[in-house]
Coordinates of C-alpha atoms in Angstrom, one line a residue:
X7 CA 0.0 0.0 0.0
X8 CA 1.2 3.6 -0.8
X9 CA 1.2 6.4 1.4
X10 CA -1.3 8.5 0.6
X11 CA -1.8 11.1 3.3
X12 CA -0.6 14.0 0.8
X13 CA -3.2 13.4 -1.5
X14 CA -5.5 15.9 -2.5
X15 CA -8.4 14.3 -1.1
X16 CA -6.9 14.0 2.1
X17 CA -5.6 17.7 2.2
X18 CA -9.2 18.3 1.2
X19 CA -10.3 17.7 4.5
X20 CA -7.8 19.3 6.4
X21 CA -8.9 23.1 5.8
X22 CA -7.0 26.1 6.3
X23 CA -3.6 23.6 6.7
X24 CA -4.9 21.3 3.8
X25 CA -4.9 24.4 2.0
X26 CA -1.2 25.1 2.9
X27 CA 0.2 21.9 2.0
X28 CA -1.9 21.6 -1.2
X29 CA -0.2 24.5 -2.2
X30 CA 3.5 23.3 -1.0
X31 CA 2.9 20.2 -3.0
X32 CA 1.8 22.4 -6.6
X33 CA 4.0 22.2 -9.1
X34 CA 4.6 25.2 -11.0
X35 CA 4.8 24.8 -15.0
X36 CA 6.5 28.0 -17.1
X37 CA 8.4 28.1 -20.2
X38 CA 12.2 27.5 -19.8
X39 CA 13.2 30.9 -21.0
X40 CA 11.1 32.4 -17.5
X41 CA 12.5 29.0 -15.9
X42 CA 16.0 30.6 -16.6
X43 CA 14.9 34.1 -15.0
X44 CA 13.2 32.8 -12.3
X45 CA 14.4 34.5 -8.7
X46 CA 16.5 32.1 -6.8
X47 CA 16.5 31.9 -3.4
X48 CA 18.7 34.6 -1.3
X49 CA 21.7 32.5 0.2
X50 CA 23.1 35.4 1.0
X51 CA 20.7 37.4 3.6
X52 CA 21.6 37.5 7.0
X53 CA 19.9 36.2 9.5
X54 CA 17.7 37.1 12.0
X55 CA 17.8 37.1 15.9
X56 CA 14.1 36.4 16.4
X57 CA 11.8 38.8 17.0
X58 CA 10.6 39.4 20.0
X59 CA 7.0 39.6 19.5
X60 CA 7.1 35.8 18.0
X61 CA 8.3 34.2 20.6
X62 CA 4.7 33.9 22.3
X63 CA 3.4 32.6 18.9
X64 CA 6.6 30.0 18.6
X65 CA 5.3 28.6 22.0
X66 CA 1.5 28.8 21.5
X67 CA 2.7 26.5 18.3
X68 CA 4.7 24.1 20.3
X69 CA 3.1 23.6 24.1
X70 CA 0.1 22.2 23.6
X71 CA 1.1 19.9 21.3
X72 CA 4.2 18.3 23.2
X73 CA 2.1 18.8 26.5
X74 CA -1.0 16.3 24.7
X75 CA 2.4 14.0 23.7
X76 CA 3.2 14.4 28.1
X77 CA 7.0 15.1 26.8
X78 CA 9.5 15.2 29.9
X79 CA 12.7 17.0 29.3
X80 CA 15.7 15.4 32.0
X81 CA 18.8 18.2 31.9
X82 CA 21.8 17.7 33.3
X83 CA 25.2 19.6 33.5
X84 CA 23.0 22.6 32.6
X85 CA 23.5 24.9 35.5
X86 CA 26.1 27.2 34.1
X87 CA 25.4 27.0 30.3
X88 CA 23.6 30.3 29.0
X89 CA 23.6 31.4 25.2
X90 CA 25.3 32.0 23.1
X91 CA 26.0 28.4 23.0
X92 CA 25.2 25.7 19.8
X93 CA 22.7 23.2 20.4
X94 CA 22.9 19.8 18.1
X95 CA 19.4 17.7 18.0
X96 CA 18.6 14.7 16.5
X97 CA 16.2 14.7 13.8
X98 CA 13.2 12.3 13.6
X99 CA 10.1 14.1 13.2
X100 CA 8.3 17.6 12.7
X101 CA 7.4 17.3 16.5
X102 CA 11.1 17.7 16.6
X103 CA 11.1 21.6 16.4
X104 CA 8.4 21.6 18.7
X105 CA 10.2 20.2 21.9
X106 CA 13.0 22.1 20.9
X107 CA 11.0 25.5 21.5
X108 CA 9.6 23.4 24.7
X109 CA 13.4 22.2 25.6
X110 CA 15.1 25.7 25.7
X111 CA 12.4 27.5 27.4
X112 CA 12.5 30.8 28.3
X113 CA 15.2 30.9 25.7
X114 CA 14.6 31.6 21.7
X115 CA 17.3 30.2 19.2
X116 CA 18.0 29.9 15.5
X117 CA 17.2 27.5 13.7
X118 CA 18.8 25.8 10.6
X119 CA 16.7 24.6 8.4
X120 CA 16.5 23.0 5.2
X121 CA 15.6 24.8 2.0
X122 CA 12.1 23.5 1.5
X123 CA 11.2 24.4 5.1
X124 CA 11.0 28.3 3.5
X125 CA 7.9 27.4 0.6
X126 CA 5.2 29.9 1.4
X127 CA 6.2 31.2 5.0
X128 CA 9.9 32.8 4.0
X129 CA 9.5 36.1 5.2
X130 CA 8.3 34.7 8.7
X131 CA 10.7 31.3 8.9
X132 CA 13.5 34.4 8.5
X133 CA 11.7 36.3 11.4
X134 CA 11.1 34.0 13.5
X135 CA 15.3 33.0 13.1
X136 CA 15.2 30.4 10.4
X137 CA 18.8 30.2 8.6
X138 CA 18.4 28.8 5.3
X139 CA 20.5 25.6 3.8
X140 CA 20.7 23.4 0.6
X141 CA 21.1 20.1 2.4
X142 CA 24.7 18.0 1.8
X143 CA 26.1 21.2 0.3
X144 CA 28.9 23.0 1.3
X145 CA 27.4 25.9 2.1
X146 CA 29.9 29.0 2.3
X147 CA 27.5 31.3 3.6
X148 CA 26.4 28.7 6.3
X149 CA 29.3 30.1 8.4
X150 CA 29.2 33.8 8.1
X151 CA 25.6 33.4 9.4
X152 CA 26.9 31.1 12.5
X153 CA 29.2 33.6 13.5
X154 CA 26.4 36.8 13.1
X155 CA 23.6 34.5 15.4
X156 CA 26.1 33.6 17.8
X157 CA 29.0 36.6 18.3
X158 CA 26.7 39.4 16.9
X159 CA 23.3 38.4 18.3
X160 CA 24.7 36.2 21.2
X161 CA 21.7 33.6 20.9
X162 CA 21.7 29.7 20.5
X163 CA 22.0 28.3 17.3
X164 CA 20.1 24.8 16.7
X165 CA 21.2 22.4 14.2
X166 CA 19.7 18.8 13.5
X167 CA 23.4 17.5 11.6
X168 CA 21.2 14.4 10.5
X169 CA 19.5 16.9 7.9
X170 CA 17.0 14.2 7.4
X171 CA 14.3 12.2 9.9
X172 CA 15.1 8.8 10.7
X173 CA 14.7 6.2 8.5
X174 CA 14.6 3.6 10.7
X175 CA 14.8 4.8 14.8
X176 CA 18.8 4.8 14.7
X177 CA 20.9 7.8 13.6
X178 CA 22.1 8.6 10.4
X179 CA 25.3 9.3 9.2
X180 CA 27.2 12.7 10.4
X181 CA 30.4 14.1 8.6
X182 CA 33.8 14.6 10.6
X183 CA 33.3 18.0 9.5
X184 CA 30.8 19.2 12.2
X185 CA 33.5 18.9 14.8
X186 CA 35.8 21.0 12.8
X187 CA 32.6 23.7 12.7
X188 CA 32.1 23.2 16.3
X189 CA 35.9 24.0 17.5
X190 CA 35.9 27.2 14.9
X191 CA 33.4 28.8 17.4
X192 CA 34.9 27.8 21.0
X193 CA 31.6 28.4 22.4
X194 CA 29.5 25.8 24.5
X195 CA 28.3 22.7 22.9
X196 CA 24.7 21.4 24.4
X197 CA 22.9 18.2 22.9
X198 CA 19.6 17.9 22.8
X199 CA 18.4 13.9 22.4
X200 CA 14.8 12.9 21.7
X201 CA 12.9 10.0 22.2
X202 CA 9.6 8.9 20.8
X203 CA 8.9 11.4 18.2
X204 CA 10.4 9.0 15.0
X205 CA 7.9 6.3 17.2
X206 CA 4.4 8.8 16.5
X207 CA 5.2 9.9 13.1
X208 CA 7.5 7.9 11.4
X209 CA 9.2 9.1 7.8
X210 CA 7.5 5.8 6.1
X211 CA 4.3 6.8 7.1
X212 CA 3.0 10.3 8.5
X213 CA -0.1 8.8 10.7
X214 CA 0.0 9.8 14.4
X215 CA 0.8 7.0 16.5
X216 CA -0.6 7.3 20.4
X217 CA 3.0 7.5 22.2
X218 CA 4.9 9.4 24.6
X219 CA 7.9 11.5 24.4
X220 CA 10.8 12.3 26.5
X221 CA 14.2 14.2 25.4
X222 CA 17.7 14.6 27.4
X223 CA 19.2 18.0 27.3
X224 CA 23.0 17.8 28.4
X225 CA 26.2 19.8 28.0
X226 CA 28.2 18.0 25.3
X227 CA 31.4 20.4 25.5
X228 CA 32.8 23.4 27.3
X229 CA 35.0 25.8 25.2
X230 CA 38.2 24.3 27.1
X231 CA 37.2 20.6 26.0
X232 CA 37.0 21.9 22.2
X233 CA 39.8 23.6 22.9
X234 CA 41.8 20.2 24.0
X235 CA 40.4 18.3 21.7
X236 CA 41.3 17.7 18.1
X237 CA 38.6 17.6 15.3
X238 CA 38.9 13.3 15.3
X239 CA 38.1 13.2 19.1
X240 CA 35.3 15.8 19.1
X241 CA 34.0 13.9 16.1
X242 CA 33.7 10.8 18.3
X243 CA 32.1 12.7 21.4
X244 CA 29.2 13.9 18.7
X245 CA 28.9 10.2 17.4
X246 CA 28.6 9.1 21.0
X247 CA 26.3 11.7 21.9
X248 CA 23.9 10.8 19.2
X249 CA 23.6 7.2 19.9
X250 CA 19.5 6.4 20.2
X251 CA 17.9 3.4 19.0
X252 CA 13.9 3.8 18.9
X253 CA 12.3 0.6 19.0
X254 CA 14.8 -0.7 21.5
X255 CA 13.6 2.1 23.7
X256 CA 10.5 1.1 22.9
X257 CA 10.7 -2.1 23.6
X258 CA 12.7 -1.8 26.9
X259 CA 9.6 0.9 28.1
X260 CA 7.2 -1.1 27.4
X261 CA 5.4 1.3 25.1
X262 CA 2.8 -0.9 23.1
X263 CA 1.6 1.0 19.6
X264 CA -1.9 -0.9 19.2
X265 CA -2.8 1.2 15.7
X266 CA -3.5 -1.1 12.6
X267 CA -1.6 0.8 10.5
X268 CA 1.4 0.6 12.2
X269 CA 3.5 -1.1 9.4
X270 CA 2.2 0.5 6.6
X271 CA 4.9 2.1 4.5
X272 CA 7.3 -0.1 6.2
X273 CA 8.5 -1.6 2.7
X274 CA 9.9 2.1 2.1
X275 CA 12.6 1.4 3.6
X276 CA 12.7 -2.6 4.3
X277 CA 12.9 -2.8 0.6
X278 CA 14.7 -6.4 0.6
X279 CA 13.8 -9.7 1.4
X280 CA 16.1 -11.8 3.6
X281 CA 14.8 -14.8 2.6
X282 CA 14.6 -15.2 -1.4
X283 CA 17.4 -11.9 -1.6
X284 CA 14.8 -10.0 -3.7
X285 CA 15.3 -6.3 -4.0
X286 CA 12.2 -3.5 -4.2
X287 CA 9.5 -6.9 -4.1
X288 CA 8.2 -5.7 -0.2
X289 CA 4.8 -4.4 0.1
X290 CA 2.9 -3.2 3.6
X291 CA 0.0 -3.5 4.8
X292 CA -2.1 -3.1 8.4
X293 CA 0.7 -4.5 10.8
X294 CA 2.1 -6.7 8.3
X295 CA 4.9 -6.8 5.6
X296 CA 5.2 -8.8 2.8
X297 CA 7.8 -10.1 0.3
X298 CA 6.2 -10.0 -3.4
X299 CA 8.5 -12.1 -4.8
X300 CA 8.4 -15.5 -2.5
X301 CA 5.5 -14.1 -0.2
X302 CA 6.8 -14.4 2.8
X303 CA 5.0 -12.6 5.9
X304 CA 6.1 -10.5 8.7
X305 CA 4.4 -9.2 11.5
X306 CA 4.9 -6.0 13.5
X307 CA 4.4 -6.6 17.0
X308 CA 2.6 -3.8 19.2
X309 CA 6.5 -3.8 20.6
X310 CA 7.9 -2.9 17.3
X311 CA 9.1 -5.8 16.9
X312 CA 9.1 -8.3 13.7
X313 CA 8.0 -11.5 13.7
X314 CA 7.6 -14.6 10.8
X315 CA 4.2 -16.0 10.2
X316 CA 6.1 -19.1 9.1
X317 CA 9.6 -19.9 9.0
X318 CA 12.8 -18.6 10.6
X319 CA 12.4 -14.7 11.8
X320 CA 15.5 -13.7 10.5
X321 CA 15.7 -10.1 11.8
X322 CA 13.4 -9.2 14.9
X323 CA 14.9 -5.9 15.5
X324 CA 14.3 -3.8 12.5
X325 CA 17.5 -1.6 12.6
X326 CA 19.0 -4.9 12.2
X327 CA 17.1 -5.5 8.8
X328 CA 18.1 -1.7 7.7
X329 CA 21.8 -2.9 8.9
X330 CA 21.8 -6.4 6.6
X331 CA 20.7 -3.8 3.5
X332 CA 23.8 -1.5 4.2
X333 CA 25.6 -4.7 4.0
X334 CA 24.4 -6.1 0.7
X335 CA 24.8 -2.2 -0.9
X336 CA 28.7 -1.9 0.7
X337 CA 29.3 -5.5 -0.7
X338 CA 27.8 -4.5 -3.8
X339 CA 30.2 -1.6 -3.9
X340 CA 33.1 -3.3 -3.3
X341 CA 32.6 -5.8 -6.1
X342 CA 31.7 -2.9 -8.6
X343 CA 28.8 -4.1 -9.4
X344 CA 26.7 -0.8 -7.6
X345 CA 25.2 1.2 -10.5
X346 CA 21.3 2.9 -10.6
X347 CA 20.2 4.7 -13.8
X348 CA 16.7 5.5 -14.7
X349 CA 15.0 8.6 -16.5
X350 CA 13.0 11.1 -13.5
X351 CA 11.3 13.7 -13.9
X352 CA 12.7 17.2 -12.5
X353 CA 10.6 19.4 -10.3
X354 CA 13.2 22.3 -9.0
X355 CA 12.7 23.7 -6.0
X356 CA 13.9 27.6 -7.2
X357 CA 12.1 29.7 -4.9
X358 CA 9.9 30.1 -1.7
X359 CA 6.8 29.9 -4.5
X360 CA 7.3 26.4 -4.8
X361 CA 8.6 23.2 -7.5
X362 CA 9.0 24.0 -11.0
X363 CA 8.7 21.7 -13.7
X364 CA 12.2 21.2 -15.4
X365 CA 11.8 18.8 -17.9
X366 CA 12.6 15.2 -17.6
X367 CA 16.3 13.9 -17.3
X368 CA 18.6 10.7 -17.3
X369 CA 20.6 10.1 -14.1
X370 CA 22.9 7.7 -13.0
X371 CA 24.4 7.3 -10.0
X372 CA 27.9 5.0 -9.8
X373 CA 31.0 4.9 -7.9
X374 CA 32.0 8.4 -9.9
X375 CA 28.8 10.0 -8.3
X376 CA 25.4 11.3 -9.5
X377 CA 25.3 12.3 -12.9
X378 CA 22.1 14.6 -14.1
X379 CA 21.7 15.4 -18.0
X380 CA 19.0 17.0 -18.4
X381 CA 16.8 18.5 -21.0
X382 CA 18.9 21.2 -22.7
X383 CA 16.2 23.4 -22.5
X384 CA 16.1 23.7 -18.6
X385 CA 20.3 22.3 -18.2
X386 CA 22.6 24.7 -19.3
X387 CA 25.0 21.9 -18.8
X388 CA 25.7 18.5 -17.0
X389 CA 25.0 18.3 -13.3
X390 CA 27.7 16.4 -11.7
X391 CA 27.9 15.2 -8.2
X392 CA 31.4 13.4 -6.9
X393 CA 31.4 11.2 -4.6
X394 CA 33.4 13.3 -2.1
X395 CA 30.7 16.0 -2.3
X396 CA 27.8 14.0 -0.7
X397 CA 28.1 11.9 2.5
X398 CA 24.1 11.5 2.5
X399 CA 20.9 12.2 -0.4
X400 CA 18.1 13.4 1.0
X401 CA 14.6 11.4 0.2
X402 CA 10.9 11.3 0.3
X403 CA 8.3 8.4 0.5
X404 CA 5.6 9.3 -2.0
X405 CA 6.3 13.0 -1.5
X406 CA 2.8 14.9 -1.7
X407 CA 1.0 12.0 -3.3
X408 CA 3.6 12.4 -6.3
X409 CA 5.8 9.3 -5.5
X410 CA 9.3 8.5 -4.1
X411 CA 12.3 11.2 -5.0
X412 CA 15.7 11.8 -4.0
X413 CA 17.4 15.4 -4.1
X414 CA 20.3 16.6 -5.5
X415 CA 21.6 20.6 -5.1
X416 CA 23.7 22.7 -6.5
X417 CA 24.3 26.3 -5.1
X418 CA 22.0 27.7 -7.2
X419 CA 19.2 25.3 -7.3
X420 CA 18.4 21.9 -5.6
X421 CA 16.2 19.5 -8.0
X422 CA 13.6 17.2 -7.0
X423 CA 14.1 13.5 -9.1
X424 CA 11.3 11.4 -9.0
X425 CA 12.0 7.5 -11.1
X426 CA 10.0 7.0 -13.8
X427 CA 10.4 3.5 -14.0
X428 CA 12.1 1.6 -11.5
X429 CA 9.9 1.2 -7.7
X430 CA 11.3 1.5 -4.5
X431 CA 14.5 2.5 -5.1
X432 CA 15.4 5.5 -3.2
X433 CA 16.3 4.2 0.5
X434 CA 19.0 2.2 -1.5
X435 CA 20.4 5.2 -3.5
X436 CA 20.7 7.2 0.0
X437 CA 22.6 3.9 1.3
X438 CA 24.4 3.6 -1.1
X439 CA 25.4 7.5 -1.6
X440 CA 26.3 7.3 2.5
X441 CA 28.9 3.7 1.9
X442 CA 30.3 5.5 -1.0
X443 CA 31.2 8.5 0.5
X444 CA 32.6 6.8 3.4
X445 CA 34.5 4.6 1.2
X446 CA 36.2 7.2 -0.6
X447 CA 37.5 8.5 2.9
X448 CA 38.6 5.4 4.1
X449 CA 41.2 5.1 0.8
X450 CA 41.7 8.9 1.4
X451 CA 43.0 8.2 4.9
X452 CA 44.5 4.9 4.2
X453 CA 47.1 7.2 1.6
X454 CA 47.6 9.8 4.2
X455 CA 49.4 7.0 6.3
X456 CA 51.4 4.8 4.2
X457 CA 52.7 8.1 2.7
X458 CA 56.7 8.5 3.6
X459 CA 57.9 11.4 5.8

C-alpha cells in the first residue's frame, strides 16, 4: 500500500492547513526561458535574531502539542550554560522543532533549516530566526551566518546535523566535518536527544501513533574541551552523543503502539527480502509486511518488533534489517557491481513559491557519483555530483501523493528526481550515496598513512 496522506483528497479535509500543503505540493509549469529568469533563493541574507513579538506565537505553536504528547525533558550539566551556545538535536520528526521551543524555554534560538522548510512562509521562517540551507552542500554562507547569530546576536544556534528524519529509529550518518565547525566557534556545545517522536510519526508513514515522548538535554562540551580536543576526538564525542535506537527504547519501556496501520509504508525502507534476496519486491499493509517475490510474511508486533508467520524470523529488531541492506549495498560496492540509472522527472525547488517543472532527465548514479543530463532546454550543462561532495541524499516516500524522490543541489538550485520506471529504489540510492562517501574517505586516509615522511 502507498502512502497517501498528501493526496488531495486527504488535504481536502484538512482546511485552512490542507490548503497550505496543497499549495506546497503544486508544481509550478512555465516556459524555460522564464524558468532561466526565475528569482532564486537569497543565500546570502543574514539572519535574523528572532523577533521578539514571535516568541509567544513559537510557543503557543509548540506547548500544547508536546504537552497532549506528556513530553519530559531530563537536563543535566545545565547549570552554568547560558547562550550563546550551539545546540545539536537529532532529527526524527516535525514534533522535533516543537520540543525544541519546549526544551530551551525561556530561551529563543536559531534555527537551521533545510531549504524547502522556507515554501510559502519565507518572510516569517527568516523572522522568527530560520537560517536557510541546501542540504549536503557546502554551504559558504552557512558560516558567516553562525558567527552573526552567535558573536553578533549572542543567541543559540540549533542544528539537526542528520539533515533528514530517521529512516529507521537509529541515527544517520554525520560528517567529521561538524566537529571541525564546532571548534571554529569555541563556544559551549549542548545536545539535545529525543525520544519517541520517530515512534508517533514515522518518515515511512506520516499517521500519528498514540506514544509518549521524553528528550535529554546535556552539556556536550565546554570551550576548554574543544579547545583540548582535536577535530577526530570531538568527532567521536558527537557520534557518541547521538547514539539512540527507537524501537529498542521502545521495547525496553514497554510502550505498546496498538494502531492497525502501524506497518504501513514499512517496505519504504525494508525494501529487501532476507529470505529469497529480492530487492524492491516488499509491500505493507495493516501491521504486516510482505515479500512480493516469495511471499513471505512479517508481523509487527505492538512492541515494534518483527515476527515470521512461518519460518525462521531472521531479523526481529528492524535496525538490524536496515543494517543487513547497508551490508548487501557496501558488498555491492566493493565488487563494482553498484550502478542505478533510470530517467526522472525534475521538479526544482527555485524559490519560496514552490517546484517547478524542469523537464525530464537521465541520471545515474555510480562509484563516480550522481550524474544529471538533463533537458537542454532547462540544463545549461551537465549536473555532476562526486562522490566526495555527498556523505548523504536526502529522500521522500511518496512525497505529496507524487511518489518517491531523491534530491540533488547545486548552489543555485536543488532538484527534486522522481523515477520513472524503477519502484522503490530510493532508501538504497541514499545507502548507497552514504557507503560511497565513506569509502572514498577510508582510501583517502589509508594514503595519508602509508605516505613517507
Amino acid at each position: 500500500m502507498s502512502l497517501t496522506i498528501f493526496s488531495k483528497p486527504f488535504l481536502a479535509r484538512r482546511g485552512m492547513m490542507g490548503f497550505f500543503m496543497d499549495y506546497r505540493a503544486k508544481l509550478r509549469r512555465v516556459s524555460p526561458d522564464d524558468y532561466k529568469r526565475l528569482r532564486r533563493f537569497d543565500m546570502e541574507r543574514r539572519p535574523y535574531k528572532q523577533w521578539h513579538i514571535l516568541r509567544p506565537l513559537t510557543w503557543l505553536l509548540s506547548f500544547p502539542s508536546v504537552w497532549k504528547r506528556r513530553l519530559r525533558v531530563h537536563k543535566r550539566d545545565m547549570e552554568k550554560i547560558k547562550p550563546p551556545f550551539i545546540l545539536l538535536c537529532n532529527h526524527m520528526a516535525f514534533i522535533d522543532f516543537k520540543v525544541t521551543t519546549a526544551a530551551l524555554f525561556p530561551w529563543r534560538s536559531n534555527y537551521v533549516v533545510a531549504i524547502d522548510g522556507f515554501i510559502g512562509r519565507e518572510g516569517l521562517l527568516r523572522f522568527a530566526g530560520g537560517i536557510l540551507k541546501r542540504r549536503v552542500t557546502s554551504d559558504v554562507f552557512l558560516i558567516r551566518h553562525l558567527r552573526t547569530i552567535l558573536h553578533q546576536h549572542k543567541n543559540v544556534v540549533s542544528i539537526y546535523p542528520e539533515a533528514r528524519y530517521s529512516l529507521i529509529g537509529v541515527p544517520a550518518y554525520i560528517p567529521p566535518s561538524l566537529g571541525k565547525l564546532l571548534k571554529r566557534f569555541k563556544l559551549p556545545v549542548v545536545m539535545l536527544r529525543m525520544h519517541g517522536n520517530y515512534l508517533s510519526s514515522p518518515v515511512w508513514n506520516l499517521r500519528q501513533r498514540k506514544t509518549p515522548i521524553e528528550a535529554e538535554l546535556f552539556r556536550l562540551f565546554t570551550p576548554e574541551d574543544l579547545l583540548g580536543m582535536d577535530t577526530g576526538e570531538i568527532h567521536q564525542g558527537i557520534r557518541r552523543a547521538f547514539e539512540y535506537d527507537e524501537y529498542a527504547w521502545q521495547r525496553d519501556r514497554g510502550i505498546h503502539i496498538t494502531e492497525e496501520f502501524r506497518a504501513e509504508g514499512l517496505h519504504h525502507v525494508i525494501y529487501r527480502c532476507p529470505a529469497c534476496e529480492t530487492e524492491f519486491a516488499m509491500r505493507s499493509r495493516g501491521s504486516i509486511l510482505e515479500c512480493g517475490h516469495c511471499g513471505k510474511q512479517w508481523r509487527m508486533t505492538s512492541l515494534g518488533q518483527m515476527e515470521a508467520l512461518d519460518g525462521p524470523t531472521e531479523f526481529s529488531h528492524l535496525p538490524d534489517w536496515y543494517q543487513y541492506q547497508v551490508e548487501q549495498v557496501r558488498r555491492e560496492i566493493e565488487a563494482g557491481r553498484y550502478r542505478f540509472e533510470d530517467e526522472v522527472r525534475v521538479e526544482s525547488l527555485v524559490n519560496n513559491r514552490g517546484y517547478y517543472f524542469a523537464g525530464n532527465a537521465r541520471v545515474v548514479h555510480d562509484n563516480t557519483g550522481f550524474t544529471l543530463q538533463g533537458d537542454p532546454a532547462y540544463f545549461s550543462e551537465i549536473v555532476h555530483k562526486s562522490v566526495r561532495s555527498m556523505y548523504s541524499c536526502h529522500i521522500e516516500y511518496d512525497y505529496f501523493g507524487k511518489g518517491d524522490c531523491f534530491e540533488l543541489s547545486t548552489m543555485n538550485d536543488t532538484y527534486y528526481l522522481y523515477p520513472l520506471n524503477k519502484v522503490n529504489v530510493v532508501t538504497k540510492i541514499l545507502i548507497a550515496t552514504e557507503e560511497l562517501h565513506q569509502l572514498a574517505q577510508r582510501k583517502e586516509s589509508a594514503r595519508v598513512v602509508i605516505q613517507p615522511e
